[in-house]
Amino acid sequence: MKQMEEKILREGQVLPGDILKVGSFLNQSIDTEFLGCMAKEFARLYADAGVNKVLTIEASGIAIAAAVGMELGVPVLFAKKHRTSNVDGSTYSAKVHSFTHNEDYNVVVSRDYLLPTDCVLLVDDFLANGQALNGLMSLCEQAGATVAGAAIAIEKCFTGAGDALRASGVRVESLAYIESMTDDGVVFRP
Ligand code: G4P
């Protein structure tokens, strides 16, 4: 999506450790008009995929997921992050390791909200190492739900995680594909 690349070039800031700061429009302050454009593009991409639920992880995924859910006309579910694995039988839970933050956490959803009849679109702001997506896919598998695919705002292609997921048969659509990031700027996949 050309607008996402332009937005990153205009407002993104490359930080040490291959971190792209996009707090001005996505992670902290949210450009609502742009959010609407993102949601429309995801809804266009997944229009014929039979999606009946959107699933994301708190916190930064929620705004994007809500916009996509509204565009598709389906409910939105967000997995909560728990530090401990101390969860009861009323939930599905999966352990996630964040390489960016170097910590483990559990993603948890209530069994009441994720159903075997669901065809789920996974939404997140970044696809870095794919751990969050793997966690969400595990929740869907535990529930017996179908995964239609993933809708990602910004994919860091240089980790290889997105392509590995695609090679394993998961549909992954991103609005910007970052090949490399340096102090000199961001390079997108052609
Ligand atoms: P992975 O899920 O793809 O494996 O990614 P990883 O664990 O490495 O990243 C986890 C967190 O770091 C996520 O947020 C993700 O959005 C964020 N992140 C990864 N790369 C970048 C980046 O280049 N820039 C920014 N701004 N964030 C990045 P989180 O910890 O779940 O935080 P939040 O959703 O509560 O904000």
mmCIF file of C-alpha atoms and ligand atoms in Angstrom:
data_model
loop_
_atom_site.group_PDB
_atom_site.id
_atom_site.type_symbol
_atom_site.label_atom_id
_atom_site.label_comp_id
_atom_site.label_asym_id
_atom_site.label_seq_id
_atom_site.Cartn_x
_atom_site.Cartn_y
_atom_site.Cartn_z
ATOM 1 C CA MET A 1 0.000 0.000 0.000
ATOM 2 C CA LYS A 2 1.697 3.107 -1.313
ATOM 3 C CA GLN A 3 0.188 5.371 1.375
ATOM 4 C CA MET A 4 1.692 3.237 4.158
ATOM 5 C CA GLU A 5 5.161 3.419 2.591
ATOM 6 C CA GLU A 6 4.821 7.186 2.198
ATOM 7 C CA LYS A 7 3.607 7.535 5.786
ATOM 8 C CA ILE A 8 6.594 5.547 7.085
ATOM 9 C CA LEU A 9 9.023 7.596 4.996
ATOM 10 C CA ARG A 10 7.459 10.839 6.215
ATOM 11 C CA GLU A 11 6.864 10.055 9.882
ATOM 12 C CA GLY A 12 8.752 6.865 10.804
ATOM 13 C CA GLN A 13 11.969 6.997 12.763
ATOM 14 C CA VAL A 14 14.564 4.227 12.753
ATOM 15 C CA LEU A 15 15.814 3.440 16.249
ATOM 16 C CA PRO A 16 18.716 1.216 17.286
ATOM 17 C CA GLY A 17 17.941 -2.510 17.288
ATOM 18 C CA ASP A 18 15.933 -2.461 14.044
ATOM 19 C CA ILE A 19 13.008 -0.705 15.677
ATOM 20 C CA LEU A 20 10.795 1.551 13.596
ATOM 21 C CA LYS A 21 9.062 4.222 15.634
ATOM 22 C CA VAL A 22 5.592 4.940 14.273
ATOM 23 C CA GLY A 23 4.089 6.490 17.370
ATOM 24 C CA SER A 24 2.890 9.518 15.442
ATOM 25 C CA PHE A 25 0.229 7.580 13.541
ATOM 26 C CA LEU A 26 -0.018 3.959 14.702
ATOM 27 C CA ASN A 27 1.397 3.051 18.112
ATOM 28 C CA GLN A 28 0.556 5.949 20.356
ATOM 29 C CA SER A 29 -1.071 8.763 18.491
ATOM 30 C CA ILE A 30 -3.472 7.326 15.924
ATOM 31 C CA ASP A 31 -4.185 8.989 12.596
ATOM 32 C CA THR A 32 -7.848 8.019 12.354
ATOM 33 C CA GLU A 33 -8.272 8.991 8.731
ATOM 34 C CA PHE A 34 -5.283 6.862 7.822
ATOM 35 C CA LEU A 35 -6.573 4.057 10.053
ATOM 36 C CA GLY A 36 -9.736 4.087 7.963
ATOM 37 C CA CYS A 37 -7.667 3.742 4.770
ATOM 38 C CA MET A 38 -5.766 0.806 6.259
ATOM 39 C CA ALA A 39 -8.989 -0.912 7.268
ATOM 40 C CA LYS A 40 -10.499 -0.435 3.810
ATOM 41 C CA GLU A 41 -7.446 -2.011 2.201
ATOM 42 C CA PHE A 42 -7.519 -5.030 4.544
ATOM 43 C CA ALA A 43 -11.256 -5.414 3.985
ATOM 44 C CA ARG A 44 -10.680 -5.322 0.213
ATOM 45 C CA LEU A 45 -7.938 -7.969 0.442
ATOM 46 C CA TYR A 46 -10.025 -10.301 2.588
ATOM 47 C CA ALA A 47 -13.462 -9.495 1.121
ATOM 48 C CA ASP A 48 -14.027 -13.027 -0.201
ATOM 49 C CA ALA A 49 -12.315 -14.970 2.586
ATOM 50 C CA GLY A 50 -15.450 -15.679 4.635
ATOM 51 C CA VAL A 51 -14.124 -13.888 7.708
ATOM 52 C CA ASN A 52 -16.627 -13.721 10.586
ATOM 53 C CA LYS A 53 -14.267 -12.576 13.376
ATOM 54 C CA VAL A 54 -11.147 -10.450 13.767
ATOM 55 C CA LEU A 55 -8.570 -11.449 16.390
ATOM 56 C CA THR A 56 -5.652 -9.391 17.687
ATOM 57 C CA ILE A 57 -3.485 -8.957 20.815
ATOM 58 C CA GLU A 58 -3.621 -6.036 23.180
ATOM 59 C CA ALA A 59 -2.544 -3.274 23.008
ATOM 60 C CA SER A 60 -1.436 -1.762 19.697
ATOM 61 C CA GLY A 61 -3.357 -4.230 17.543
ATOM 62 C CA ILE A 62 -6.727 -3.264 18.976
ATOM 63 C CA ALA A 63 -7.326 -0.002 17.136
ATOM 64 C CA ILE A 64 -6.428 -1.532 13.772
ATOM 65 C CA ALA A 65 -8.504 -4.637 14.477
ATOM 66 C CA ALA A 66 -11.512 -2.554 15.502
ATOM 67 C CA ALA A 67 -11.319 -0.536 12.286
ATOM 68 C CA VAL A 68 -11.013 -3.705 10.193
ATOM 69 C CA GLY A 69 -13.896 -5.333 12.064
ATOM 70 C CA MET A 70 -16.109 -2.326 11.407
ATOM 71 C CA GLU A 71 -15.154 -2.342 7.730
ATOM 72 C CA LEU A 72 -15.886 -6.077 7.382
ATOM 73 C CA GLY A 73 -18.975 -5.839 9.603
ATOM 74 C CA VAL A 74 -17.757 -8.541 12.009
ATOM 75 C CA PRO A 75 -16.937 -8.657 15.753
ATOM 76 C CA VAL A 76 -13.445 -8.090 17.086
ATOM 77 C CA LEU A 77 -11.742 -10.130 19.773
ATOM 78 C CA PHE A 78 -8.467 -9.263 21.456
ATOM 79 C CA ALA A 79 -6.268 -11.700 23.318
ATOM 80 C CA LYS A 80 -5.028 -10.445 26.669
ATOM 81 C CA LYS A 81 -1.405 -10.641 27.704
ATOM 82 C CA HIS A 82 -0.706 -12.395 30.996
ATOM 83 C CA ARG A 83 2.697 -12.606 32.599
ATOM 84 C CA THR A 84 1.994 -15.961 34.193
ATOM 85 C CA SER A 85 0.617 -19.165 32.728
ATOM 86 C CA ASN A 86 -1.785 -19.373 35.662
ATOM 87 C CA VAL A 87 -4.983 -19.644 33.625
ATOM 88 C CA ASP A 88 -8.073 -21.712 34.304
ATOM 89 C CA GLY A 89 -10.071 -24.039 32.065
ATOM 90 C CA SER A 90 -12.336 -21.286 30.804
ATOM 91 C CA THR A 91 -9.630 -19.887 28.535
ATOM 92 C CA TYR A 92 -7.356 -20.827 25.635
ATOM 93 C CA SER A 93 -3.772 -19.762 26.200
ATOM 94 C CA ALA A 94 -0.467 -19.800 24.309
ATOM 95 C CA LYS A 95 3.031 -18.801 25.312
ATOM 96 C CA VAL A 96 4.716 -16.100 23.226
ATOM 97 C CA HIS A 97 8.327 -15.020 23.284
ATOM 98 C CA SER A 98 8.962 -11.417 22.295
ATOM 99 C CA PHE A 99 12.412 -11.012 20.774
ATOM 100 C CA THR A 100 11.928 -7.268 20.613
ATOM 101 C CA HIS A 101 11.313 -7.014 24.353
ATOM 102 C CA ASN A 102 13.165 -10.211 25.331
ATOM 103 C CA GLU A 103 10.378 -11.549 27.507
ATOM 104 C CA ASP A 104 7.789 -14.318 27.583
ATOM 105 C CA TYR A 105 4.091 -13.787 28.079
ATOM 106 C CA ASN A 106 0.878 -15.719 27.583
ATOM 107 C CA VAL A 107 -1.878 -14.694 25.216
ATOM 108 C CA VAL A 108 -5.274 -15.614 26.554
ATOM 109 C CA VAL A 109 -8.867 -15.544 25.278
ATOM 110 C CA SER A 110 -12.057 -16.802 26.843
ATOM 111 C CA ARG A 111 -13.435 -20.006 25.329
ATOM 112 C CA ASP A 112 -16.789 -18.218 25.124
ATOM 113 C CA TYR A 113 -15.549 -15.837 22.437
ATOM 114 C CA LEU A 114 -13.522 -18.024 20.064
ATOM 115 C CA LEU A 115 -15.618 -20.767 18.499
ATOM 116 C CA PRO A 116 -15.098 -23.767 16.185
ATOM 117 C CA THR A 117 -17.439 -22.093 13.685
ATOM 118 C CA ASP A 118 -15.218 -19.000 13.462
ATOM 119 C CA CYS A 119 -13.258 -18.036 10.359
ATOM 120 C CA VAL A 120 -10.709 -15.679 11.815
ATOM 121 C CA LEU A 121 -8.667 -12.807 10.412
ATOM 122 C CA LEU A 122 -5.586 -12.154 12.561
ATOM 123 C CA VAL A 123 -4.592 -8.489 12.787
ATOM 124 C CA ASP A 124 -1.488 -6.842 14.225
ATOM 125 C CA ASP A 125 0.571 -3.706 13.864
ATOM 126 C CA PHE A 126 3.993 -5.345 13.330
ATOM 127 C CA LEU A 127 5.126 -8.709 12.067
ATOM 128 C CA ALA A 128 8.671 -9.004 13.336
ATOM 129 C CA ASN A 129 9.547 -12.535 14.406
ATOM 130 C CA GLY A 130 6.087 -14.013 13.984
ATOM 131 C CA GLN A 131 5.747 -15.040 17.613
ATOM 132 C CA ALA A 132 2.571 -13.083 18.237
ATOM 133 C CA LEU A 133 0.933 -14.528 15.118
ATOM 134 C CA ASN A 134 1.974 -18.038 16.114
ATOM 135 C CA GLY A 135 0.372 -17.469 19.510
ATOM 136 C CA LEU A 136 -2.868 -16.282 17.924
ATOM 137 C CA MET A 137 -2.874 -19.226 15.519
ATOM 138 C CA SER A 138 -2.414 -21.574 18.451
ATOM 139 C CA LEU A 139 -5.478 -20.046 20.156
ATOM 140 C CA CYS A 140 -7.496 -20.618 16.954
ATOM 141 C CA GLU A 141 -6.265 -24.187 16.685
ATOM 142 C CA GLN A 142 -7.211 -24.883 20.304
ATOM 143 C CA ALA A 143 -10.696 -23.508 19.597
ATOM 144 C CA GLY A 144 -11.040 -25.481 16.353
ATOM 145 C CA ALA A 145 -11.473 -22.187 14.479
ATOM 146 C CA THR A 146 -10.297 -21.622 10.894
ATOM 147 C CA VAL A 147 -7.628 -19.000 10.173
ATOM 148 C CA ALA A 148 -8.413 -17.015 7.011
ATOM 149 C CA GLY A 149 -5.071 -15.218 7.163
ATOM 150 C CA ALA A 150 -3.196 -12.361 8.746
ATOM 151 C CA ALA A 151 -3.480 -8.616 8.133
ATOM 152 C CA ILE A 152 -0.341 -6.779 9.210
ATOM 153 C CA ALA A 153 0.325 -3.062 9.074
ATOM 154 C CA ILE A 154 4.126 -3.292 8.847
ATOM 155 C CA GLU A 155 6.132 -6.421 8.081
ATOM 156 C CA LYS A 156 9.868 -6.570 8.770
ATOM 157 C CA CYS A 157 10.761 -8.893 5.885
ATOM 158 C CA PHE A 158 14.410 -9.170 6.911
ATOM 159 C CA THR A 159 13.462 -11.492 9.792
ATOM 160 C CA GLY A 160 12.086 -14.042 7.300
ATOM 161 C CA ALA A 161 9.137 -14.761 9.610
ATOM 162 C CA GLY A 162 6.427 -13.596 7.194
ATOM 163 C CA ASP A 163 7.795 -15.630 4.301
ATOM 164 C CA ALA A 164 8.172 -18.688 6.547
ATOM 165 C CA LEU A 165 4.496 -18.396 7.479
ATOM 166 C CA ARG A 166 3.535 -18.034 3.809
ATOM 167 C CA ALA A 167 5.647 -21.092 2.936
ATOM 168 C CA SER A 168 3.725 -23.031 5.575
ATOM 169 C CA GLY A 169 0.454 -22.105 3.865
ATOM 170 C CA VAL A 170 -0.705 -19.139 5.958
ATOM 171 C CA ARG A 171 -1.974 -16.156 3.994
ATOM 172 C CA VAL A 172 -0.143 -13.043 5.209
ATOM 173 C CA GLU A 173 -0.994 -9.616 3.763
ATOM 174 C CA SER A 174 0.983 -6.583 4.903
ATOM 175 C CA LEU A 175 0.568 -2.922 4.014
ATOM 176 C CA ALA A 176 4.322 -2.231 4.026
ATOM 177 C CA TYR A 177 7.123 -4.726 3.504
ATOM 178 C CA ILE A 178 10.388 -3.482 4.984
ATOM 179 C CA GLU A 179 13.485 -5.030 3.458
ATOM 180 C CA SER A 180 16.010 -3.083 5.520
ATOM 181 C CA MET A 181 16.298 -0.198 7.942
ATOM 182 C CA THR A 182 19.354 1.944 8.564
ATOM 183 C CA ASP A 183 20.087 5.430 9.816
ATOM 184 C CA ASP A 184 19.901 6.454 6.163
ATOM 185 C CA GLY A 185 16.315 5.305 5.880
ATOM 186 C CA VAL A 186 13.908 2.490 5.172
ATOM 187 C CA VAL A 187 14.011 0.289 2.080
ATOM 188 C CA PHE A 188 10.814 -1.460 0.981
ATOM 189 C CA ARG A 189 10.486 -4.740 -0.860
ATOM 190 C CA PRO A 190 9.926 -3.953 -4.545
HETATM 191 P P1 G4P B 1 6.676 -10.908 16.821
HETATM 192 O O1 G4P B 1 5.423 -10.961 17.632
HETATM 193 O O2 G4P B 1 6.437 -10.696 15.359
HETATM 194 O O3 G4P B 1 7.592 -12.039 17.105
HETATM 195 O O4 G4P B 1 7.434 -9.594 17.277
HETATM 196 P P2 G4P B 1 8.240 -9.280 18.581
HETATM 197 O O5 G4P B 1 7.880 -10.268 19.637
HETATM 198 O O6 G4P B 1 9.651 -9.131 18.203
HETATM 199 O O7 G4P B 1 7.606 -7.883 18.923
HETATM 200 C C1 G4P B 1 6.753 -7.765 19.978
HETATM 201 C C2 G4P B 1 6.322 -6.352 20.225
HETATM 202 O O8 G4P B 1 7.213 -5.401 19.653
HETATM 203 C C3 G4P B 1 4.993 -6.034 19.667
HETATM 204 O O9 G4P B 1 4.399 -5.048 20.474
HETATM 205 C C4 G4P B 1 5.343 -5.425 18.321
HETATM 206 O O10 G4P B 1 4.280 -4.662 17.827
HETATM 207 C C5 G4P B 1 6.521 -4.613 18.689
HETATM 208 N N1 G4P B 1 7.424 -4.321 17.602
HETATM 209 C C6 G4P B 1 8.195 -5.183 16.901
HETATM 210 N N2 G4P B 1 8.959 -4.521 16.033
HETATM 211 C C7 G4P B 1 8.664 -3.208 16.190
HETATM 212 C C8 G4P B 1 9.139 -2.022 15.566
HETATM 213 O O11 G4P B 1 10.009 -2.025 14.691
HETATM 214 N N3 G4P B 1 8.581 -0.861 15.987
HETATM 215 C C9 G4P B 1 7.624 -0.805 16.956
HETATM 216 N N4 G4P B 1 7.127 0.384 17.266
HETATM 217 N N5 G4P B 1 7.158 -1.900 17.567
HETATM 218 C C10 G4P B 1 7.693 -3.090 17.185
HETATM 219 P P3 G4P B 1 3.962 -5.318 21.938
HETATM 220 O O12 G4P B 1 5.066 -5.567 22.863
HETATM 221 O O13 G4P B 1 2.942 -6.409 21.878
HETATM 222 O O14 G4P B 1 3.399 -3.965 22.361
HETATM 223 P P4 G4P B 1 1.992 -3.354 22.243
HETATM 224 O O15 G4P B 1 1.193 -4.068 21.207
HETATM 225 O O16 G4P B 1 1.415 -3.552 23.603
HETATM 226 O O17 G4P B 1 2.245 -1.958 21.865
#
